[in-house]
Amino acid sequence: MIDSREAFLQGVRHALGHGRQAGAGMDLPARGAVGKAGPVPDLVQRFCRQWNAAGGRAHVVRQRDVSDLVVQILTGRGSGSVLLNDDAMLGQLQLGHCLEAAGIPIIRAGAAAPEDWRSAYFGADAGISCADQLIAETGTAVITARRGEPRSVSLLPPLHIVVAARANLLADLFDLFEPGRWPDGLPSCVSLITGPSKTGDIELRLVTGVHGPGEIHAIIVDDIV
Amino acid sequence: MTDFARHEHHDFHGAASQALADRGLQAALVRLTDTLMAGNRRAYAELPDSDKLRDHAKRVKEHTLAHLDRYLEQLESSIKRLGGHVHWARTAREARDIIVSIAGQGRSKRAVKSKSMTSEEVALNPALEAAGVEVTETDFGELIIQLAGERPSHLIAPAVHHTRESIAGVLSSYRGRSLPDEPTALAAEGRTILRDRFYHADLGITGVNFAVAETGTVVLVTNEGNGRLTTTCPRVHVALMGMEKVIPRLEDLPVFLKLLARAATGQTLSVYTTLLTGPRRSGEVDGPEEFHLVVLDNGRSRLLGTPFRESLECIRCGACLNACPVYRRVGGHAYGGVYSGPIGSVLTPLYDSVSKHVALPHASSLCGACQAACPVKINIPHMLIGLRELAHQAQRPRVERLAYRAWMHLLRRPRLYEFAAWVARLVLRPLSRNGWVRRLPGPGGGWTASRDFPAPARLSFRERWSALKRKSSDEVTEHPST
């Protein structure tokens, strides 16, 4: 492949040697504060407004009320199981125990991957994951894939519940990508999720849940700092 | 020659006339473009300093293109460091061959594809199918297009030319049973069909919205989530990108993300923005084990050293289509290329050949609405004028050449010119109605088929000027003291 690589890049270099190149003499421009959302008095309120506007449902609760709320959302959703991420915060909230106590079958995504993960994950009725961050400006949950936190959890089931601490709210999309935000480099997959899966391909009529979850809840835990 | 445009000489005028006569299409186009343009304006208005941010985005693109070789090499080394593979395709054929060979090495038989205009550009599906790989388009609109054997007619709404009835028809004949023409039910049917394909797929193919050189990250933007499924289930992921999609740093990404969704649909952010950095890592359950990036030139480097370089700044949002008074009437298929609308009128002649698409640079009133709507303010009208010049050199009708020569001849002989103008006035005035000439007889009819012009004035400028001079000199003689 070396030959085609060299030929390709030679072609680009050759073309760049011709004509006036706007931007050739300048360094990457500094953006400064351009385009950044101004200060907002209440980030939680801003997030909830944007999240709901995109078709999601936002809840703000105290730590001790999270599992009750989750059970309430899941009750009466078919007999399938719930995909649960192996995440420190979900562990701290003891969500797994509470769901089992309520008689809801769970698949722990952290447990050694089942040989046939596809059939288990494709068949799940709901997925529960944690957001690394929430972005108030756009009403977005930032979900990363890691060991114990597969991509499928927030994607395959028709219902997705994402839990986040109030402390993890960012004001602006720019904040998520500022230098130094990802000191260990980016994980293999970062998903910015803004509302339920949507299509407007049929006469522009909005239909949710065409591929990803058609229903999505964000639970903001008020007292985890 | 590329197979970028599949027709040797596409007849824009014929296709446009057909589109104009199609009432269903007209209604769909108005609905789509009005909705998206209203969203675009509202979203720009809500974004702080949207105008300055668009200028900034443009400067980032200019800088990147001016150092494209450097950023492509940086992107390559970042991806290799993560364990991914990078391939270089100078032509559409090379891109097809590379992807077919990746499929072969992985013994892939079932591919799922997330909407990618670049894969349309290189005509990837037929090549894969010829190699025995079944390809499924997974964007709902693209699936309909694929089942119907058509091409996308809008950058982000590929099936805009379909009604719910025709979509129900397409899906019903595929499923072999009658489906209701109700959007929710049809989308659910699409989900069922595609879930099965995702489950069994062994190759995932996507385009690339942005590729970050610094981190080796490939960014996909979708609303349905098919881009995520395509990069979660299959064992191999191949991303095909036009080489201009590279951006330097991670901190440049939100600049474009903020603009892209707002320009495209009026959303603050599309539902799913997915950042993929290398293949799945140790201990992870899902995601591709193998990641390949195919970087495509296919005529792009030819533009780098020319004034048409600006077309490489396009982020494929479709805003110029929605804003364009011509696209809004004729729809995407009339353009005959993979890309339609104002940006298509620039890209198709440049990537394919100007002489095969002489009508496209003229498919514009040069009103500037496209540039006003563009998130990176590409001066499309300026490029269309440049292309008109090239098209003119490429193909100049004999009659036109003769007409201009005759005119030149007349302009050099004032007396003859005056006489000819007098004759023209004499002939044209009776042909006019309410001050306008709408139809010329004989060969002139071709010219007025799509144009009209004001009737000539009763007196020419020169006649009025002499009269005016006579009158004012009379006035001077009458009042010698002033």
GROMACS .gro file of N, CA, C and O in nm, chain A residues 86-170:
model
  340
   86ASP      N    1  -2.217  -0.192   3.411
   86ASP     CA    2  -2.136  -0.210   3.531
   86ASP      C    3  -2.058  -0.081   3.554
   86ASP      O    4  -1.948  -0.062   3.506
   87ASP      N    5  -2.123   0.009   3.625
   87ASP     CA    6  -2.068   0.143   3.639
   87ASP      C    7  -2.062   0.175   3.788
   87ASP      O    8  -2.148   0.133   3.865
   88ALA      N    9  -1.961   0.251   3.828
   88ALA     CA   10  -1.943   0.279   3.971
   88ALA      C   11  -2.066   0.346   4.032
   88ALA      O   12  -2.112   0.307   4.140
   89MET      N   13  -2.123   0.441   3.961
   89MET     CA   14  -2.235   0.512   4.020
   89MET      C   15  -2.360   0.424   4.031
   89MET      O   16  -2.431   0.429   4.131
   90LEU      N   17  -2.384   0.344   3.926
   90LEU     CA   18  -2.500   0.255   3.933
   90LEU      C   19  -2.482   0.156   4.048
   90LEU      O   20  -2.579   0.118   4.115
   91GLY      N   21  -2.356   0.114   4.072
   91GLY     CA   22  -2.328   0.026   4.185
   91GLY      C   23  -2.356   0.095   4.317
   91GLY      O   24  -2.423   0.039   4.405
   92GLN      N   25  -2.313   0.217   4.327
   92GLN     CA   26  -2.334   0.297   4.449
   92GLN      C   27  -2.483   0.314   4.477
   92GLN      O   28  -2.528   0.315   4.592
   93LEU      N   29  -2.561   0.325   4.369
   93LEU     CA   30  -2.706   0.342   4.386
   93LEU      C   31  -2.776   0.209   4.414
   93LEU      O   32  -2.896   0.207   4.439
   94GLN      N   33  -2.701   0.098   4.405
   94GLN     CA   34  -2.754  -0.037   4.430
   94GLN      C   35  -2.875  -0.067   4.342
   94GLN      O   36  -2.972  -0.131   4.386
   95LEU      N   37  -2.867  -0.021   4.218
   95LEU     CA   38  -2.980  -0.035   4.128
   95LEU      C   39  -3.011  -0.182   4.097
   95LEU      O   40  -3.127  -0.221   4.092
   96GLY      N   41  -2.904  -0.262   4.079
   96GLY     CA   42  -2.921  -0.403   4.047
   96GLY      C   43  -3.007  -0.474   4.152
   96GLY      O   44  -3.104  -0.543   4.118
   97HIS      N   45  -2.972  -0.455   4.279
   97HIS     CA   46  -3.046  -0.521   4.387
   97HIS      C   47  -3.192  -0.477   4.386
   97HIS      O   48  -3.283  -0.558   4.399
   98CYS      N   49  -3.213  -0.347   4.371
   98CYS     CA   50  -3.349  -0.296   4.376
   98CYS      C   51  -3.435  -0.354   4.264
   98CYS      O   52  -3.551  -0.388   4.284
   99LEU      N   53  -3.376  -0.366   4.143
   99LEU     CA   54  -3.452  -0.420   4.031
   99LEU      C   55  -3.485  -0.566   4.055
   99LEU      O   56  -3.598  -0.611   4.032
  100GLU      N   57  -3.385  -0.641   4.104
  100GLU     CA   58  -3.410  -0.783   4.132
  100GLU      C   59  -3.517  -0.799   4.238
  100GLU      O   60  -3.606  -0.884   4.227
  101ALA      N   61  -3.511  -0.714   4.341
  101ALA     CA   62  -3.612  -0.719   4.446
  101ALA      C   63  -3.750  -0.691   4.391
  101ALA      O   64  -3.850  -0.745   4.437
  102ALA      N   65  -3.757  -0.606   4.287
  102ALA     CA   66  -3.886  -0.574   4.227
  102ALA      C   67  -3.927  -0.678   4.124
  102ALA      O   68  -4.029  -0.662   4.057
  103GLY      N   69  -3.845  -0.783   4.108
  103GLY     CA   70  -3.881  -0.891   4.017
  103GLY      C   71  -3.852  -0.861   3.872
  103GLY      O   72  -3.908  -0.924   3.782
  104ILE      N   73  -3.764  -0.764   3.846
  104ILE     CA   74  -3.728  -0.731   3.707
  104ILE      C   75  -3.597  -0.803   3.673
  104ILE      O   76  -3.496  -0.781   3.739
  105PRO      N   77  -3.599  -0.892   3.572
  105PRO     CA   78  -3.476  -0.964   3.538
  105PRO      C   79  -3.371  -0.870   3.478
  105PRO      O   80  -3.405  -0.785   3.395
  106ILE      N   81  -3.247  -0.885   3.521
  106ILE     CA   82  -3.144  -0.798   3.467
  106ILE      C   83  -3.029  -0.877   3.404
  106ILE      O   84  -3.003  -0.991   3.441
  107ILE      N   85  -2.967  -0.816   3.303
  107ILE     CA   86  -2.844  -0.870   3.246
  107ILE      C   87  -2.734  -0.770   3.282
  107ILE      O   88  -2.742  -0.653   3.243
  108ARG      N   89  -2.636  -0.816   3.358
  108ARG     CA   90  -2.528  -0.725   3.394
  108ARG      C   91  -2.425  -0.721   3.282
  108ARG      O   92  -2.362  -0.822   3.251
  109ALA      N   93  -2.414  -0.603   3.223
  109ALA     CA   94  -2.322  -0.591   3.109
  109ALA      C   95  -2.178  -0.611   3.152
  109ALA      O   96  -2.092  -0.641   3.072
  110GLY      N   97  -2.151  -0.595   3.280
  110GLY     CA   98  -2.015  -0.610   3.328
  110GLY      C   99  -1.973  -0.755   3.341
  110GLY      O  100  -1.855  -0.788   3.330
  111ALA      N  101  -2.069  -0.844   3.364
  111ALA     CA  102  -2.038  -0.985   3.380
  111ALA      C  103  -1.971  -1.034   3.253
  111ALA      O  104  -1.996  -0.981   3.145
  112ALA      N  105  -1.885  -1.137   3.267
  112ALA     CA  106  -1.812  -1.190   3.152
  112ALA      C  107  -1.908  -1.201   3.034
  112ALA      O  108  -2.017  -1.255   3.045
  113ALA      N  109  -1.866  -1.143   2.920
  113ALA     CA  110  -1.956  -1.132   2.806
  113ALA      C  111  -2.010  -1.269   2.768
  113ALA      O  112  -1.933  -1.361   2.746
  114PRO      N  113  -2.140  -1.282   2.761
  114PRO     CA  114  -2.195  -1.410   2.719
  114PRO      C  115  -2.148  -1.441   2.578
  114PRO      O  116  -2.129  -1.350   2.497
  115GLU      N  117  -2.126  -1.570   2.550
  115GLU     CA  118  -2.080  -1.612   2.418
  115GLU      C  119  -2.171  -1.553   2.310
  115GLU      O  120  -2.127  -1.496   2.213
  116ASP      N  121  -2.300  -1.563   2.338
  116ASP     CA  122  -2.397  -1.514   2.241
  116ASP      C  123  -2.457  -1.383   2.293
  116ASP      O  124  -2.577  -1.374   2.321
  117TRP      N  125  -2.373  -1.280   2.305
  117TRP     CA  126  -2.423  -1.154   2.360
  117TRP      C  127  -2.530  -1.092   2.272
  117TRP      O  128  -2.619  -1.023   2.319
  118ARG      N  129  -2.521  -1.123   2.142
  118ARG     CA  130  -2.617  -1.060   2.050
  118ARG      C  131  -2.761  -1.093   2.087
  118ARG      O  132  -2.844  -1.004   2.100
  119SER      N  133  -2.789  -1.223   2.105
  119SER     CA  134  -2.930  -1.257   2.128
  119SER      C  135  -2.977  -1.201   2.261
  119SER      O  136  -3.091  -1.155   2.274
  120ALA      N  137  -2.887  -1.201   2.364
  120ALA     CA  138  -2.926  -1.145   2.493
  120ALA      C  139  -2.950  -0.994   2.482
  120ALA      O  140  -3.052  -0.943   2.528
  121TYR      N  141  -2.856  -0.925   2.417
  121TYR     CA  142  -2.866  -0.779   2.411
  121TYR      C  143  -2.977  -0.732   2.317
  121TYR      O  144  -3.048  -0.637   2.345
  122PHE      N  145  -2.991  -0.801   2.203
  122PHE     CA  146  -3.096  -0.762   2.108
  122PHE      C  147  -3.235  -0.782   2.169
  122PHE      O  148  -3.330  -0.714   2.133
  123GLY      N  149  -3.245  -0.879   2.262
  123GLY     CA  150  -3.376  -0.910   2.317
  123GLY      C  151  -3.415  -0.826   2.437
  123GLY      O  152  -3.529  -0.835   2.484
  124ALA      N  153  -3.323  -0.747   2.490
  124ALA     CA  154  -3.352  -0.671   2.612
  124ALA      C  155  -3.460  -0.566   2.588
  124ALA      O  156  -3.470  -0.509   2.480
  125ASP      N  157  -3.540  -0.541   2.693
  125ASP     CA  158  -3.648  -0.443   2.681
  125ASP      C  159  -3.607  -0.302   2.723
  125ASP      O  160  -3.673  -0.205   2.689
  126ALA      N  161  -3.500  -0.294   2.803
  126ALA     CA  162  -3.456  -0.162   2.847
  126ALA      C  163  -3.306  -0.167   2.875
  126ALA      O  164  -3.250  -0.273   2.900
  127GLY      N  165  -3.243  -0.051   2.867
  127GLY     CA  166  -3.101  -0.040   2.900
  127GLY      C  167  -3.080   0.074   2.998
  127GLY      O  168  -3.147   0.177   2.989
  128ILE      N  169  -2.992   0.050   3.095
  128ILE     CA  170  -2.963   0.156   3.192
  128ILE      C  171  -2.814   0.184   3.190
  128ILE      O  172  -2.732   0.092   3.208
  129SER      N  173  -2.778   0.309   3.167
  129SER     CA  174  -2.637   0.345   3.166
  129SER      C  175  -2.616   0.477   3.238
  129SER      O  176  -2.712   0.546   3.273
  130CYS      N  177  -2.489   0.513   3.258
  130CYS     CA  178  -2.456   0.640   3.320
  130CYS      C  179  -2.396   0.732   3.216
  130CYS      O  180  -2.325   0.687   3.127
  131ALA      N  181  -2.424   0.860   3.232
  131ALA     CA  182  -2.360   0.958   3.143
  131ALA      C  183  -2.236   1.013   3.211
  131ALA      O  184  -2.239   1.044   3.330
  132ASP      N  185  -2.127   1.022   3.136
  132ASP     CA  186  -2.007   1.087   3.189
  132ASP      C  187  -2.035   1.235   3.212
  132ASP      O  188  -1.991   1.294   3.308
  133GLN      N  189  -2.105   1.293   3.116
  133GLN     CA  190  -2.142   1.435   3.127
  133GLN      C  191  -2.280   1.457   3.069
  133GLN      O  192  -2.328   1.378   2.988
  134LEU      N  193  -2.341   1.567   3.111
  134LEU     CA  194  -2.460   1.617   3.045
  134LEU      C  195  -2.427   1.756   2.993
  134LEU      O  196  -2.353   1.830   3.059
  135ILE      N  197  -2.479   1.790   2.875
  135ILE     CA  198  -2.452   1.924   2.820
  135ILE      C  199  -2.582   2.004   2.821
  135ILE      O  200  -2.680   1.967   2.755
  136ALA      N  201  -2.583   2.110   2.899
  136ALA     CA  202  -2.706   2.187   2.919
  136ALA      C  203  -2.749   2.260   2.792
  136ALA      O  204  -2.866   2.264   2.758
  137GLU      N  205  -2.651   2.316   2.721
  137GLU     CA  206  -2.682   2.396   2.601
  137GLU      C  207  -2.768   2.319   2.501
  137GLU      O  208  -2.863   2.374   2.444
  138THR      N  209  -2.734   2.191   2.481
  138THR     CA  210  -2.799   2.116   2.375
  138THR      C  211  -2.895   2.009   2.427
  138THR      O  212  -2.968   1.948   2.349
  139GLY      N  213  -2.894   1.984   2.559
  139GLY     CA  214  -2.975   1.876   2.614
  139GLY      C  215  -2.922   1.741   2.572
  139GLY      O  216  -2.994   1.658   2.516
  140THR      N  217  -2.794   1.718   2.598
  140THR     CA  218  -2.725   1.600   2.547
  140THR      C  219  -2.663   1.518   2.659
  140THR      O  220  -2.606   1.574   2.753
  141ALA      N  221  -2.674   1.385   2.648
  141ALA     CA  222  -2.604   1.295   2.740
  141ALA      C  223  -2.481   1.239   2.671
  141ALA      O  224  -2.489   1.196   2.556
  142VAL      N  225  -2.367   1.242   2.740
  142VAL     CA  226  -2.241   1.193   2.683
  142VAL      C  227  -2.212   1.055   2.743
  142VAL      O  228  -2.192   1.043   2.863
  143ILE      N  229  -2.215   0.952   2.659
  143ILE     CA  230  -2.201   0.815   2.707
  143ILE      C  231  -2.081   0.750   2.640
  143ILE      O  232  -2.069   0.753   2.518
  144THR      N  233  -1.992   0.695   2.720
  144THR     CA  234  -1.870   0.636   2.663
  144THR      C  235  -1.873   0.485   2.677
  144THR      O  236  -1.930   0.430   2.770
  145ALA      N  237  -1.809   0.418   2.579
  145ALA     CA  238  -1.797   0.272   2.585
  145ALA      C  239  -1.666   0.238   2.656
  145ALA      O  240  -1.562   0.295   2.626
  146ARG      N  241  -1.675   0.146   2.750
  146ARG     CA  242  -1.556   0.098   2.819
  146ARG      C  243  -1.583  -0.048   2.855
  146ARG      O  244  -1.692  -0.100   2.832
  147ARG      N  245  -1.483  -0.112   2.914
  147ARG     CA  246  -1.503  -0.245   2.968
  147ARG      C  247  -1.621  -0.240   3.067
  147ARG      O  248  -1.625  -0.154   3.155
  148GLY      N  249  -1.717  -0.326   3.047
  148GLY     CA  250  -1.833  -0.327   3.136
  148GLY      C  251  -1.941  -0.226   3.098
  148GLY      O  252  -2.046  -0.220   3.160
  149GLU      N  253  -1.911  -0.145   2.996
  149GLU     CA  254  -2.011  -0.047   2.952
  149GLU      C  255  -2.022  -0.053   2.800
  149GLU      O  256  -1.970   0.033   2.729
  150PRO      N  257  -2.090  -0.158   2.748
  150PRO     CA  258  -2.096  -0.177   2.602
  150PRO      C  259  -2.178  -0.067   2.532
  150PRO      O  260  -2.259   0.000   2.595
  151ARG      N  261  -2.153  -0.056   2.401
  151ARG     CA  262  -2.226   0.041   2.319
  151ARG      C  263  -2.374   0.006   2.312
  151ARG      O  264  -2.458   0.094   2.300
  152SER      N  265  -2.403  -0.125   2.318
  152SER     CA  266  -2.541  -0.172   2.294
  152SER      C  267  -2.641  -0.122   2.397
  152SER      O  268  -2.759  -0.108   2.365
  153VAL      N  269  -2.595  -0.099   2.522
  153VAL     CA  270  -2.689  -0.070   2.630
  153VAL      C  271  -2.774   0.053   2.601
  153VAL      O  272  -2.895   0.054   2.625
  154SER      N  273  -2.712   0.155   2.543
  154SER     CA  274  -2.787   0.278   2.515
  154SER      C  275  -2.847   0.277   2.375
  154SER      O  276  -2.899   0.378   2.330
  155LEU      N  277  -2.837   0.163   2.307
  155LEU     CA  278  -2.871   0.160   2.165
  155LEU      C  279  -2.977   0.057   2.127
  155LEU      O  280  -3.072   0.088   2.055
  156LEU      N  281  -2.960  -0.068   2.174
  156LEU     CA  282  -3.046  -0.175   2.124
  156LEU      C  283  -3.187  -0.178   2.186
  156LEU      O  284  -3.284  -0.195   2.113
  157PRO      N  285  -3.201  -0.163   2.317
  157PRO     CA  286  -3.337  -0.175   2.373
  157PRO      C  287  -3.425  -0.056   2.335
  157PRO      O  288  -3.374   0.054   2.312
  158PRO      N  289  -3.556  -0.077   2.329
  158PRO     CA  290  -3.646   0.031   2.290
  158PRO      C  291  -3.659   0.142   2.396
  158PRO      O  292  -3.711   0.250   2.366
  159LEU      N  293  -3.613   0.112   2.518
  159LEU     CA  294  -3.620   0.211   2.625
  159LEU      C  295  -3.482   0.229   2.686
  159LEU      O  296  -3.413   0.130   2.715
  160HIS      N  297  -3.441   0.353   2.703
  160HIS     CA  298  -3.309   0.379   2.760
  160HIS      C  299  -3.322   0.477   2.877
  160HIS      O  300  -3.390   0.579   2.866
  161ILE      N  301  -3.260   0.439   2.989
  161ILE     CA  302  -3.256   0.529   3.104
  161ILE      C  303  -3.111   0.565   3.129
  161ILE      O  304  -3.026   0.477   3.141
  162VAL      N  305  -3.083   0.695   3.132
  162VAL     CA  306  -2.946   0.739   3.156
  162VAL      C  307  -2.943   0.818   3.287
  162VAL      O  308  -3.026   0.904   3.310
  163VAL      N  309  -2.848   0.778   3.373
  163VAL     CA  310  -2.838   0.839   3.505
  163VAL      C  311  -2.712   0.926   3.508
  163VAL      O  312  -2.607   0.886   3.456
  164ALA      N  313  -2.722   1.044   3.568
  164ALA     CA  314  -2.604   1.131   3.577
  164ALA      C  315  -2.610   1.214   3.704
  164ALA      O  316  -2.718   1.244   3.755
  165ALA      N  317  -2.492   1.249   3.755
  165ALA     CA  318  -2.486   1.334   3.872
  165ALA      C  319  -2.493   1.480   3.830
  165ALA      O  320  -2.441   1.518   3.725
  166ARG      N  321  -2.559   1.560   3.914
  166ARG     CA  322  -2.569   1.703   3.886
  166ARG      C  323  -2.430   1.764   3.862
  166ARG      O  324  -2.413   1.853   3.779
  167ALA      N  325  -2.332   1.711   3.935
  167ALA     CA  326  -2.196   1.766   3.926
  167ALA      C  327  -2.137   1.749   3.786
  167ALA      O  328  -2.042   1.817   3.750
  168ASN      N  329  -2.193   1.658   3.707
  168ASN     CA  330  -2.135   1.633   3.575
  168ASN      C  331  -2.200   1.715   3.463
  168ASN      O  332  -2.185   1.683   3.346
  169LEU      N  333  -2.274   1.817   3.500
  169LEU     CA  334  -2.335   1.903   3.398
  169LEU      C  335  -2.232   2.002   3.343
  169LEU      O  336  -2.162   2.068   3.419
  170LEU      N  337  -2.225   2.008   3.212
  170LEU     CA  338  -2.144   2.110   3.146
  170LEU      C  339  -2.238   2.212   3.084
  170LEU      O  340  -2.348   2.178   3.042
   0.00000   0.00000   0.00000
